[in-house]
Amino acid sequence: MSDVAEHWIEDAGDSDAAQLDVPPHATRDRRFEIFCSFEVANPAGDDQAHHGLRVLVNGAQEWTRRVATHAGSDSLDVRLRKTVPVGEPLRLTARTEVQGVRRVSLKITADEELDG
C-alpha cells in the first residue's frame, strides 16, 4: 500500500492569527512544504501604512517580516520546509500586525512531500 500525501489548510479569513495543527503520524517521518500567505488592503494609499507577518513552528519563531504597504492591496508570503519525526505533531502559527491597513486574508497550508 502506498502512502497518500497529506494536505492541511487553515483559512483564518481576516483574523489577526491562524493556527494549523497537524497530528503525529504513528509509523513514518514526514516532510512538509509550508506556505503562509497574508493579504491586506490599503485603499486610501496611506504612505505610513505597514503590515507584518510572524511564523512560528512548534512554538519557535521561524520567520518574521514587516514592510511598508503599497496603495491598493499588498501581501506577505513565505514558504518553508520542515521534517516532522515519527510520533511528533506539527504546530504552525501565523501572527499578523497592521497599521493603517485592513486585513483581507490569512492562510496556512502544509503539503506533504512524498519521495518517488
Short mmCIF file of N, CA and C in Angstrom, two decimals, residues 6 8-9 16 18 20 22 39 41 52 58 63 67-68 70 75 78 86 88 91 95 110 112 114:
data_model
loop_
_atom_site.label_atom_id
_atom_site.label_comp_id
_atom_site.label_asym_id
_atom_site.label_seq_id
_atom_site.Cartn_x
_atom_site.Cartn_y
_atom_site.Cartn_z
N GLU A 6 -0.32 14.04 2.52
CA GLU A 6 -1.25 14.80 3.35
C GLU A 6 -1.32 16.25 2.88
N TRP A 8 -2.99 19.89 4.43
CA TRP A 8 -3.65 20.56 5.55
C TRP A 8 -3.77 22.04 5.22
N ILE A 9 -4.89 22.65 5.62
CA ILE A 9 -5.07 24.08 5.36
C ILE A 9 -5.85 24.72 6.51
N ASP A 16 -6.47 38.10 12.91
CA ASP A 16 -5.09 38.54 13.11
C ASP A 16 -4.11 37.38 13.31
N ALA A 18 -3.58 32.78 12.79
CA ALA A 18 -4.06 31.48 12.32
C ALA A 18 -3.19 30.40 12.95
N LEU A 20 -2.49 26.10 12.65
CA LEU A 20 -2.73 24.83 11.98
C LEU A 20 -2.00 23.75 12.76
N VAL A 22 -1.11 19.81 12.83
CA VAL A 22 -1.03 18.55 12.09
C VAL A 22 -0.70 17.47 13.11
N GLU A 39 -2.72 38.78 3.18
CA GLU A 39 -3.08 39.85 2.26
C GLU A 39 -3.75 40.99 3.02
N ALA A 41 -5.34 45.32 2.56
CA ALA A 41 -5.84 46.36 1.66
C ALA A 41 -5.47 47.72 2.22
N GLY A 52 2.79 43.24 8.84
CA GLY A 52 3.82 42.29 9.22
C GLY A 52 3.26 40.91 9.43
N ASN A 58 6.09 24.96 15.89
CA ASN A 58 6.17 24.29 17.20
C ASN A 58 6.60 25.26 18.30
N TRP A 63 10.21 32.69 11.11
CA TRP A 63 10.33 33.74 10.10
C TRP A 63 9.52 34.95 10.55
N VAL A 67 6.78 45.20 6.53
CA VAL A 67 7.08 46.00 5.34
C VAL A 67 6.08 47.14 5.21
N ALA A 68 6.49 48.18 4.48
CA ALA A 68 5.57 49.26 4.11
C ALA A 68 4.52 48.68 3.16
N HIS A 70 1.97 48.96 0.10
CA HIS A 70 1.69 49.71 -1.12
C HIS A 70 0.21 50.10 -1.17
N SER A 75 0.77 42.06 0.03
CA SER A 75 0.80 40.77 0.72
C SER A 75 2.20 40.47 1.23
N VAL A 78 5.42 33.42 2.58
CA VAL A 78 6.65 32.70 2.91
C VAL A 78 6.41 31.20 2.70
N VAL A 86 8.62 10.78 13.22
CA VAL A 86 7.53 9.88 13.56
C VAL A 86 7.05 10.15 14.99
N GLU A 88 5.58 12.75 16.21
CA GLU A 88 5.54 14.15 16.66
C GLU A 88 4.54 14.96 15.84
N ARG A 91 2.88 22.05 14.77
CA ARG A 91 2.00 23.17 15.10
C ARG A 91 2.54 24.41 14.41
N ARG A 95 1.05 34.99 12.92
CA ARG A 95 0.53 36.16 13.61
C ARG A 95 0.80 37.39 12.76
N ALA A 110 -0.03 23.21 4.55
CA ALA A 110 1.08 22.28 4.74
C ALA A 110 0.83 21.10 3.82
N GLU A 112 2.42 17.61 2.29
CA GLU A 112 3.46 16.62 2.47
C GLU A 112 4.15 16.32 1.15
N LEU A 114 6.17 13.54 -0.72
CA LEU A 114 6.49 12.12 -0.70
C LEU A 114 7.64 11.85 -1.67
#
